[in-house]
Short mmCIF file of C-alpha atoms and ligand atoms in Angstrom, two decimals:
data_model
loop_
_atom_site.label_atom_id
_atom_site.label_comp_id
_atom_site.label_asym_id
_atom_site.label_seq_id
_atom_site.Cartn_x
_atom_site.Cartn_y
_atom_site.Cartn_z
CA UNK O 280 215.32 32.04 46.73
CA UNK O 281 214.80 31.61 51.22
CA UNK O 282 213.56 33.61 53.12
CA UNK O 283 217.50 35.62 54.01
CA UNK O 284 217.20 37.22 50.81
CA UNK O 285 214.15 38.89 51.39
CA UNK O 286 214.87 42.98 53.45
CA UNK O 287 211.60 45.22 53.87
CA UNK O 288 212.54 49.12 54.03
CA UNK O 289 209.97 50.06 57.19
CA UNK O 290 208.81 53.96 57.91
CA UNK O 291 209.82 55.78 55.48
CA UNK O 292 207.65 57.50 51.92
CA UNK O 293 208.80 56.91 48.42
CA UNK O 294 209.16 59.09 45.32
CA UNK O 295 208.77 58.49 42.33
CA UNK O 296 209.32 59.97 38.90
CA UNK O 297 206.63 59.37 37.76
CA UNK O 298 204.25 59.87 40.78
CA UNK O 299 205.10 63.60 41.35
CA UNK O 300 203.94 63.59 45.42
CA UNK O 301 205.79 61.07 47.59
CA UNK O 302 203.49 58.20 49.97
CA UNK O 303 204.46 57.11 52.50
CA UNK O 304 205.29 52.34 52.02
CA UNK O 305 206.82 49.88 53.08
CA UNK O 306 209.41 47.98 50.37
CA UNK O 307 209.60 44.11 50.48
CA UNK O 308 213.01 43.60 49.27
CA UNK O 309 213.77 39.63 47.76
CA UNK O 310 217.24 39.91 46.34
CA UNK O 311 218.13 42.52 44.73
CA UNK O 312 214.67 43.86 42.96
CA UNK O 313 211.44 45.39 44.60
CA UNK O 314 208.78 43.10 45.31
CA UNK O 315 206.40 44.52 46.65
CA UNK O 316 204.85 47.78 47.60
CA UNK O 317 202.87 48.47 50.31
CA UNK O 318 200.88 49.93 53.85
CA UNK O 319 203.53 50.97 56.40
CA UNK O 320 203.38 47.59 58.42
CA UNK O 321 202.41 45.06 55.90
CA UNK O 322 203.39 41.70 56.05
CA UNK O 323 206.64 40.50 55.71
CA UNK O 324 207.69 36.90 54.99
CA UNK O 325 209.39 35.76 58.71
CA UNK O 326 212.56 36.70 59.52
CA UNK O 327 212.73 39.00 56.87
CA UNK O 328 215.66 41.91 57.38
CA UNK O 329 214.50 45.01 58.62
CA UNK O 330 215.76 48.35 57.57
CA UNK O 331 213.84 51.62 59.04
CA UNK O 332 214.04 54.59 57.29
CA UNK O 333 212.01 56.50 59.45
CA UNK O 334 212.06 59.86 59.08
CA UNK O 335 213.82 58.72 54.92
CA UNK O 336 212.45 59.84 51.87
CA UNK O 337 212.65 57.64 49.54
CA UNK O 338 213.31 57.91 45.67
CA UNK O 339 215.51 56.48 43.26
CA UNK O 340 218.36 56.42 42.12
CA UNK O 341 219.53 58.35 39.71
CA UNK O 342 221.17 58.03 36.81
CA UNK O 343 224.17 59.65 35.26
CA UNK O 344 224.39 58.86 31.13
CA UNK O 345 227.78 61.03 30.69
CA UNK O 346 231.33 61.14 33.02
CA UNK O 347 234.20 60.01 31.67
CA UNK O 348 235.96 57.85 34.81
CA UNK O 349 240.10 58.83 33.79
CA UNK O 350 239.14 62.76 34.36
CA UNK O 351 238.16 61.05 38.30
CA UNK O 352 241.45 62.48 38.92
CA UNK O 353 242.08 65.26 38.03
CA UNK O 354 239.90 67.64 39.34
CA UNK O 355 240.80 71.67 39.41
CA UNK O 356 242.66 70.87 36.41
CA UNK O 357 240.78 74.25 34.15
CA UNK O 358 240.13 76.88 34.82
CA UNK O 359 238.80 78.75 32.19
CA UNK O 360 240.06 75.70 29.58
CA UNK O 361 237.27 76.25 27.20
CA UNK O 362 236.98 72.34 25.32
CA UNK O 363 239.54 72.47 22.97
CA UNK O 364 242.13 73.48 25.07
CA UNK O 365 241.29 70.47 27.58
CA UNK O 366 240.43 67.92 25.00
CA UNK O 367 244.43 69.85 23.57
CA UNK O 368 245.58 69.13 27.28
CA UNK O 369 244.80 65.20 27.27
CA UNK O 370 247.72 63.62 26.77
CA UNK O 371 249.56 65.06 30.06
CA UNK O 372 246.18 64.68 31.20
CA UNK O 373 245.74 60.70 30.81
CA UNK O 374 248.98 59.41 29.86
CA UNK O 375 251.06 57.53 32.10
CA UNK O 376 248.24 55.49 33.30
CA UNK O 377 248.95 51.89 34.33
CA UNK O 378 245.71 49.21 34.26
CA UNK O 379 245.62 49.86 38.16
CA UNK O 380 245.34 52.95 38.26
CA UNK O 381 242.14 52.73 35.39
CA UNK O 382 240.57 50.74 38.09
CA UNK O 383 241.81 53.46 40.28
CA UNK O 384 239.75 56.20 38.05
CA UNK O 385 236.46 54.36 38.68
CA UNK O 386 236.54 53.79 42.05
CA UNK O 387 237.05 57.33 42.77
CA UNK O 388 234.09 58.51 40.42
CA UNK O 389 232.30 55.13 41.96
CA UNK O 390 233.14 56.81 45.33
CA UNK O 391 231.64 60.53 44.34
CA UNK O 392 229.11 59.91 42.65
CA UNK O 393 227.47 57.22 45.01
CA UNK O 394 227.43 59.35 48.08
CA UNK O 395 226.16 62.11 45.66
CA UNK O 396 222.72 59.02 45.77
CA UNK O 397 223.93 58.68 42.11
CA UNK O 398 223.60 54.30 41.59
CA UNK O 399 224.52 53.22 37.87
CA UNK O 400 226.68 56.36 35.16
CA UNK O 401 227.46 55.21 31.33
CA UNK O 402 231.54 55.67 32.01
CA UNK O 403 233.96 56.43 28.57
CA UNK O 404 236.47 55.65 29.62
CA UNK O 405 240.40 56.05 27.98
CA UNK O 406 242.83 53.55 27.81
CA UNK O 407 246.99 54.98 25.61
CA UNK O 408 247.30 53.68 22.94
CA UNK O 409 244.08 51.05 22.66
CA UNK O 410 242.02 50.14 25.76
CA UNK O 411 242.56 45.98 25.95
CA UNK O 412 241.20 43.92 28.06
CA UNK O 413 242.44 43.54 31.21
CA UNK O 414 242.43 47.87 31.57
CA UNK O 415 238.24 47.87 30.83
CA UNK O 416 237.72 45.05 32.58
CA UNK O 417 239.55 47.28 35.72
CA UNK O 418 237.75 49.92 35.45
CA UNK O 419 235.34 47.53 35.43
CA UNK O 420 235.75 45.90 38.40
CA UNK O 421 236.40 49.72 39.64
CA UNK O 422 232.81 49.69 39.91
CA UNK O 423 232.20 45.89 40.94
CA UNK O 424 234.55 47.30 44.09
CA UNK O 425 232.36 49.51 44.95
CA UNK O 426 228.75 48.43 44.32
CA UNK O 427 227.39 51.07 41.33
CA UNK O 428 225.97 49.61 38.30
CA UNK O 429 228.34 50.66 35.08
CA UNK O 430 228.59 50.93 31.35
CA UNK O 431 232.04 51.05 30.60
CA UNK O 432 232.18 52.73 26.50
CA UNK O 433 236.01 52.06 25.49
CA UNK O 434 236.82 55.70 24.38
CA UNK O 435 239.22 55.48 20.52
CA UNK O 436 239.99 57.31 18.32
CA UNK O 437 241.35 57.41 14.44
CA UNK O 438 242.81 60.88 14.23
CA UNK O 439 245.05 63.52 16.15
CA UNK O 440 242.16 66.51 17.70
CA UNK O 441 245.07 68.41 16.23
CA UNK O 442 243.52 66.45 13.10
CA UNK O 443 240.74 67.07 13.34
CA UNK O 444 239.67 70.65 12.61
CA UNK O 445 240.22 71.75 9.42
CA UNK O 446 243.01 74.42 9.61
CA UNK O 447 244.79 74.16 12.87
CA UNK O 448 247.73 72.29 12.19
CA UNK O 449 248.98 74.74 9.97
CA UNK O 450 247.69 77.82 12.31
CA UNK O 451 250.37 75.48 14.67
CA UNK O 452 253.88 77.32 14.75
CA UNK O 453 256.27 74.65 13.02
CA UNK O 454 258.30 74.68 16.36
CA UNK O 455 255.44 73.35 17.47
CA UNK O 456 254.14 71.00 15.57
CA UNK O 457 256.80 68.93 16.43
CA UNK O 458 255.49 68.62 19.85
CA UNK O 459 252.21 67.33 18.51
CA UNK O 460 253.86 65.23 15.21
CA UNK O 461 254.54 62.49 18.92
CA UNK O 462 250.66 62.27 19.86
CA UNK O 463 249.73 59.21 17.86
CA UNK O 464 246.87 57.73 17.76
CA UNK O 465 245.79 53.63 17.00
CA UNK O 466 245.16 52.53 12.93
CA UNK O 467 242.05 51.65 13.52
CA UNK O 468 241.17 48.29 12.98
CA UNK O 469 243.26 47.37 16.07
CA UNK O 470 240.86 49.24 18.80
CA UNK O 471 239.07 47.21 16.76
CA UNK O 472 239.97 44.30 17.11
CA UNK O 473 240.47 44.47 20.80
CA UNK O 474 236.99 45.82 21.30
CA UNK O 475 235.82 42.52 19.53
CA UNK O 476 238.42 40.34 22.22
CA UNK O 477 236.43 42.54 25.17
CA UNK O 478 232.93 42.18 23.87
CA UNK O 479 234.20 38.31 22.96
CA UNK O 480 235.03 37.47 27.02
CA UNK O 481 233.86 39.82 29.65
CA UNK O 482 233.56 38.49 32.15
CA UNK O 483 231.05 39.79 34.68
CA UNK O 484 227.01 39.95 35.63
CA UNK O 485 225.22 42.53 32.60
CA UNK O 486 223.02 43.90 35.11
CA UNK O 487 226.04 45.28 36.43
CA UNK O 488 228.37 46.34 34.24
CA UNK O 489 228.11 46.41 30.48
CA UNK O 490 230.57 47.13 27.83
CA UNK O 491 230.17 49.55 24.76
CA UNK O 492 231.56 51.58 22.16
CA UNK O 493 233.28 54.78 22.01
CA UNK O 494 234.46 56.25 19.02
CA UNK O 495 235.38 59.34 21.16
CA UNK O 496 234.42 62.46 18.90
CA UNK O 497 233.22 61.62 15.04
CA UNK O 498 236.15 64.39 13.98
CA UNK O 499 238.69 62.44 15.69
CA UNK O 500 237.51 59.23 14.20
CA UNK O 501 237.80 57.79 9.78
CA UNK O 502 234.44 57.45 8.88
CA UNK O 503 235.16 53.91 8.09
CA UNK O 504 235.77 53.70 11.99
CA UNK O 505 232.38 54.74 12.92
CA UNK O 506 230.84 52.08 10.24
CA UNK O 507 233.22 49.33 12.62
CA UNK O 508 232.47 50.42 15.33
CA UNK O 509 228.32 50.88 14.50
CA UNK O 510 228.98 47.33 12.80
CA UNK O 511 230.61 46.23 16.09
CA UNK O 512 227.96 46.86 18.94
CA UNK O 513 225.39 45.33 16.58
CA UNK O 514 226.63 41.83 16.43
CA UNK O 515 227.44 41.91 19.74
CA UNK O 516 223.56 44.39 21.03
CA UNK O 517 226.38 46.85 22.99
CA UNK O 518 225.53 50.71 23.05
CA UNK O 519 227.26 53.39 20.92
CA UNK O 520 228.24 56.01 23.08
CA UNK O 521 230.52 59.36 20.85
CA UNK O 522 230.34 63.03 21.54
CA UNK O 523 228.32 64.58 19.49
CA UNK O 524 228.39 68.77 17.93
CA UNK O 525 229.31 69.33 22.20
CA UNK O 526 231.72 72.70 20.74
CA UNK O 527 230.49 75.72 17.65
CA UNK O 528 234.51 74.72 16.21
CA UNK O 529 232.71 70.78 16.08
CA UNK O 530 229.87 72.35 14.03
CA UNK O 531 231.91 74.99 12.07
CA UNK O 532 234.25 71.81 11.61
CA UNK O 533 232.32 69.34 10.41
CA UNK O 534 230.26 72.19 7.91
CA UNK O 535 234.35 71.71 6.24
CA UNK O 536 234.88 68.56 5.93
CA UNK O 537 231.69 66.69 5.95
CA UNK O 538 229.75 69.54 3.88
CA UNK O 539 227.11 68.64 6.23
CA UNK O 540 226.12 68.97 10.09
CA UNK O 541 227.82 66.34 12.07
CA UNK O 542 223.73 64.39 13.09
CA UNK O 543 223.20 64.49 9.34
CA UNK O 544 226.59 62.79 8.57
CA UNK O 545 226.27 59.03 10.74
CA UNK O 546 222.95 59.23 9.80
CA UNK O 547 224.26 59.34 6.25
CA UNK O 548 226.76 56.42 7.53
CA UNK O 549 223.94 54.14 9.52
CA UNK O 550 225.41 54.72 12.52
CA UNK O 551 222.66 55.83 15.13
CA UNK O 552 220.24 53.57 16.46
CA UNK O 553 218.53 52.76 19.99
CA UNK O 554 221.68 51.39 20.82
CA UNK O 555 223.79 55.19 20.91
CA UNK O 556 224.28 57.51 23.59
CA UNK O 557 224.68 60.87 21.93
CA UNK O 558 225.75 63.32 24.97
CA UNK O 559 225.84 66.67 25.03
CA UNK O 560 223.73 67.36 21.45
CA UNK O 561 224.41 71.12 21.73
CA UNK O 562 224.68 72.34 17.77
CA UNK O 563 221.62 71.13 16.57
CA UNK O 564 218.95 72.75 14.11
CA UNK O 565 215.04 71.04 13.83
CA UNK O 566 216.59 68.11 10.95
CA UNK O 567 219.40 66.78 13.61
CA UNK O 568 216.76 66.42 16.19
CA UNK O 569 214.22 64.32 13.60
CA UNK O 570 217.18 62.24 12.79
CA UNK O 571 217.70 61.06 16.36
CA UNK O 572 214.36 60.36 16.74
CA UNK O 573 213.91 58.55 13.99
CA UNK O 574 216.21 56.19 14.76
CA UNK O 575 215.73 55.71 18.58
CA UNK O 576 218.63 57.58 19.73
CA UNK O 577 219.30 60.00 23.29
CA UNK O 578 221.45 62.57 24.41
CA UNK O 579 222.99 62.79 27.46
CA UNK O 580 222.88 66.80 28.25
CA UNK O 581 225.68 67.28 30.83
CA UNK O 582 224.16 71.45 31.27
CA UNK O 583 227.06 71.94 34.30
CA UNK O 584 230.47 70.92 31.44
CA UNK O 585 228.44 72.76 28.53
CA UNK O 586 228.20 75.79 30.95
CA UNK O 587 232.20 74.70 32.51
CA UNK O 588 233.57 74.84 28.63
CA UNK O 589 231.30 77.65 26.70
CA UNK O 590 230.01 75.82 24.55
CA UNK O 591 226.31 77.70 24.80
CA UNK O 592 222.51 75.55 25.37
CA UNK O 593 220.92 72.08 24.23
CA UNK O 594 218.03 72.86 22.96
CA UNK O 595 216.76 69.98 25.93
CA UNK O 596 213.09 71.27 25.29
CA UNK O 597 212.64 70.63 21.47
CA UNK O 598 214.97 67.76 21.68
CA UNK O 599 211.95 66.36 23.91
CA UNK O 600 209.39 68.18 21.68
CA UNK O 601 210.87 66.28 18.63
CA UNK O 602 210.81 62.64 20.36
CA UNK O 603 214.70 62.28 21.25
CA UNK O 604 215.43 60.97 24.74
CA UNK O 605 217.06 63.00 26.71
CA UNK O 606 218.99 61.62 29.55
CA UNK O 607 221.11 63.54 32.30
CA UNK O 608 224.78 63.63 32.67
CA UNK O 609 227.94 65.17 35.28
CA UNK O 610 230.23 64.85 32.71
CA UNK O 611 232.92 65.00 33.96
CA UNK O 612 235.65 66.04 37.22
CA UNK O 613 237.95 68.26 34.29
CA UNK O 614 235.02 69.70 32.91
CA UNK O 615 232.32 70.17 35.14
CA UNK O 616 234.51 69.94 38.97
CA UNK O 617 231.39 67.70 41.23
CA UNK O 618 230.12 64.21 39.87
CA UNK O 619 226.78 64.95 41.56
CA UNK O 620 223.72 64.62 39.47
CA UNK O 621 221.54 66.31 41.96
CA UNK O 622 224.24 70.00 40.49
CA UNK O 623 223.53 67.95 37.41
CA UNK O 624 219.18 68.23 37.44
CA UNK O 625 218.49 71.43 39.40
CA UNK O 626 220.94 72.86 36.45
CA UNK O 627 218.84 70.91 33.16
CA UNK O 628 216.04 73.44 34.78
CA UNK O 629 217.41 76.45 35.07
CA UNK O 630 219.58 76.48 31.58
CA UNK O 631 216.02 75.57 30.26
CA UNK O 632 215.04 79.14 31.68
CA UNK O 633 217.23 81.04 29.88
CA UNK O 634 216.17 80.54 26.40
CA UNK O 635 212.60 81.67 26.70
CA UNK O 636 209.34 83.78 28.72
CA UNK O 637 207.78 80.89 28.08
CA UNK O 638 207.48 78.82 31.29
CA UNK O 639 205.47 76.15 29.38
CA UNK O 640 208.41 75.65 27.67
CA UNK O 641 210.43 75.53 30.73
CA UNK O 642 211.56 72.03 32.47
CA UNK O 643 209.42 70.96 35.38
CA UNK O 644 211.23 69.33 38.17
CA UNK O 645 209.28 66.43 37.36
CA UNK O 646 210.73 66.90 33.88
CA UNK O 647 214.01 67.09 35.08
CA UNK O 648 214.53 63.76 38.14
CA UNK O 649 212.68 61.63 34.84
CA UNK O 650 215.29 62.64 33.15
CA UNK O 651 218.16 61.74 35.59
CA UNK O 652 216.35 58.44 36.30
CA UNK O 653 213.80 56.60 33.78
CA UNK O 654 214.90 58.47 30.36
CA UNK O 655 219.28 58.17 31.47
CA UNK O 656 218.35 54.30 32.38
CA UNK O 657 217.02 54.00 29.35
CA UNK O 658 220.11 55.14 27.54
CA UNK O 659 221.97 53.31 29.63
CA UNK O 660 219.69 50.43 28.05
CA UNK O 661 219.22 48.57 31.76
CA UNK O 662 216.46 46.18 32.08
CA UNK O 663 214.26 47.67 35.28
CA UNK O 664 215.97 50.59 37.17
CA UNK O 665 215.35 54.09 38.05
CA UNK O 666 212.18 53.99 39.11
CA UNK O 667 210.20 52.34 42.27
CA UNK O 668 208.01 49.84 41.01
CA UNK O 669 207.29 45.93 42.46
CA UNK O 670 209.80 43.88 39.63
CA UNK O 671 212.05 46.95 39.10
CA UNK O 672 215.85 47.22 40.74
CA UNK O 673 216.23 48.05 44.54
CA UNK O 674 218.50 51.14 43.41
CA UNK O 675 217.35 52.80 46.14
CA UNK O 676 218.45 56.68 47.09
CA UNK O 677 217.72 57.52 50.60
CA UNK O 678 217.60 60.91 51.72
CA UNK O 679 217.34 62.63 54.40
CA UNK O 680 214.01 64.64 55.57
CA UNK O 681 215.37 66.55 58.62
CA UNK O 682 217.84 68.34 56.40
CA UNK O 683 217.95 71.72 56.03
CA UNK O 684 216.68 71.08 52.71
CA UNK O 685 213.12 69.88 54.05
CA UNK O 686 212.64 72.13 56.24
CA UNK O 687 210.20 72.35 55.51
CA UNK O 688 209.21 69.89 53.48
CA UNK O 689 206.36 71.77 50.89
CA UNK O 690 206.50 69.72 47.31
CA UNK O 691 209.10 66.86 47.53
CA UNK O 692 209.69 66.99 43.87
CA UNK O 693 210.24 70.43 43.80
CA UNK O 694 213.14 70.48 47.08
CA UNK O 695 214.20 66.77 45.40
CA UNK O 696 215.43 69.33 42.40
CA UNK O 697 216.22 72.63 43.31
CA UNK O 698 217.09 72.14 47.25
CA UNK O 699 219.00 68.95 47.54
CA UNK O 700 222.96 69.44 46.70
CA UNK O 701 223.45 65.53 47.82
CA UNK O 702 224.21 66.37 51.79
CA UNK O 703 221.49 64.89 53.00
CA UNK O 704 221.83 61.34 51.12
CA UNK O 705 222.27 59.23 54.15
CA UNK O 706 221.63 55.94 52.20
CA UNK O 707 222.52 54.10 49.62
CA UNK O 708 220.69 50.29 48.85
CA UNK O 709 221.85 49.49 45.01
CA UNK O 710 220.63 45.76 43.55
CA UNK O 711 219.53 44.85 47.49
CA UNK O 712 222.88 46.34 48.65
CA UNK O 713 223.23 49.31 50.43
CA UNK O 714 226.55 50.38 49.79
CA UNK O 715 226.13 53.57 51.72
CA UNK O 716 224.42 53.15 55.18
CA UNK O 717 224.01 56.09 57.00
CA UNK O 718 227.32 57.97 55.04
CA UNK O 719 229.87 55.57 56.11
CA UNK O 720 230.40 52.82 52.65
CA UNK O 721 230.16 49.09 53.09
CA UNK O 722 232.48 48.17 50.57
CA UNK O 723 235.51 50.57 50.59
CA UNK O 724 238.07 51.48 52.80
CA UNK O 725 237.99 55.87 52.32
CA UNK O 726 240.86 56.16 54.11
CA UNK O 727 242.95 53.99 51.66
CA UNK O 728 241.13 54.71 48.27
CA UNK O 729 242.46 57.93 50.04
CA UNK O 730 246.75 57.00 49.98
CA UNK O 731 245.99 55.22 46.49
CA UNK O 732 245.13 58.70 44.50
CA UNK O 733 247.88 60.89 46.68
CA UNK O 734 250.27 57.97 45.21
CA UNK O 735 248.71 58.26 41.31
CA UNK O 736 248.98 61.67 41.51
CA UNK O 737 252.71 62.24 42.80
CA UNK O 738 254.13 59.34 40.06
CA UNK O 739 251.62 60.56 37.48
CA UNK O 740 252.27 64.06 37.79
CA UNK O 741 256.53 62.53 37.47
CA UNK O 742 255.98 61.37 34.38
CA UNK O 743 253.85 63.56 32.41
CA UNK O 744 255.79 65.97 33.13
CA UNK O 745 257.73 66.42 29.77
CA UNK O 746 253.98 66.32 28.52
CA UNK O 747 253.40 68.69 29.84
CA UNK O 748 255.82 70.90 28.95
CA UNK O 749 256.01 70.30 25.54
CA UNK O 750 252.29 70.43 24.49
CA UNK O 751 251.07 72.88 27.86
CA UNK O 752 251.93 76.46 25.50
CA UNK O 753 249.57 75.59 22.54
CA UNK O 754 246.97 76.08 25.02
CA UNK O 755 246.33 79.79 24.33
CA UNK O 756 246.97 79.37 20.12
CA UNK O 757 243.98 76.28 20.10
CA UNK O 758 241.41 79.00 22.62
CA UNK O 759 242.30 81.15 19.82
CA UNK O 760 242.61 79.22 16.92
CA UNK O 761 238.61 78.99 17.91
CA UNK O 762 237.09 81.53 19.02
CA UNK O 763 238.36 82.81 16.29
CA UNK O 764 236.68 79.48 13.50
CA UNK O 765 233.20 80.66 15.29
CA UNK O 766 232.99 84.63 14.41
CA UNK O 767 232.97 83.61 10.83
CA UNK O 768 230.20 84.83 10.22
CA UNK O 769 228.84 82.94 7.11
CA UNK O 770 228.54 79.59 9.59
CA UNK O 771 227.34 81.45 12.01
CA UNK O 772 224.40 81.83 10.38
CA UNK O 773 222.79 79.01 9.25
CA UNK O 774 223.11 78.39 13.36
CA UNK O 775 221.18 81.65 13.63
CA UNK O 776 218.65 80.85 12.03
CA UNK O 777 218.67 77.43 13.36
CA UNK O 778 217.88 77.82 16.80
ZN1 ZN E 880 232.16 63.31 27.45
#
């Protein structure tokens, strides 16, 4: 390396999630890594590039443990849908996408996340009918084009949503069942073969973008599929991502289908492990939490989506006490609107307080910041991100302390979690590169992106109109069936005892 690879950030204050108070420091960066954190004005190599950070609070880039880039174009589509109505609509909302559209989704999602202080995410992305090398690498290219880190997990299923909930197909009137019958899933061995190709031919630097595998929802996957996906993830040393017990409907359907909880079922199949990230994990009992902890499995807590879809409140404090690594995610635009990790952190801290008056059980601002940085980093599996320390990657968010959110600046960590809405994000550095510099992207043309989005939305609205007309009339039937299912008293009792 030559001296040209050095940068120094001067004049800022850093807030590391493991230290509660900010410190005035200079940061020396070599290539993509923090080499030294020293006193203001510290000596640096000659000809170093100086990045001014006066009146800036420097925090580690926030890390989004769960999102879906294929829904980045679906902002505002859902008003009062519950989870099952949202999944019902999936085949027209995400239908008829080209591989260019998949790239567009990841660019759009990444732009929003970076603009709001997020530097890495776990993207469970759907490509229909099966993931391809071209499609998934195009998603990765989108993140690289913006300059963001991502784990990209193709979402797959070998059972349709309507088949996944016992009794649901019978509740759909015969003439409407035809529309459902047109939606097919690929055989699981085809999906597994495709993922194997993606893993074997991955052309990118895994420090920035890396592949993973995602049987999307356990109930939508046969046991053979879950086991094959898990084996493949271990063979290639990649992550395994799924949605776990997100809604009460899923929890009850699992009891009917497997005769045990979803978590117990995955554990019995030997799927759980330290390479696994379970999104949501709301409907868990103490035994489920112990199983997750014993296997070193991480959870992605998505408080905004959980409330938006009426799914309930994940038992975060109990999971943490059980020894589970809990990170924070936004989920996607169609179910939590903003890909805003500041909002997700704040909601995580707030919803921990609605279940108990015992303030010692609440998540503190420091807890929420750690979950959204170092805990999420562990979930994604990247080395050396999520903290501002020597030897860590230079993924740094510059917050403008002249912004109203910090007027006055009293307790930095509390204000970052409770006052910040992303409005004070001034610059974002990822791997030593200023991707957002003083409010402007250095990597992409925002107006060009707007034009691409407008064209794609118009084209896909026309292409998906027929499917939408067939599927949408099912929404109230599915919505009401699922509400009715959750009222079955003997099942409810078990969950009341567990919570
Ligand atoms: Zn999700």
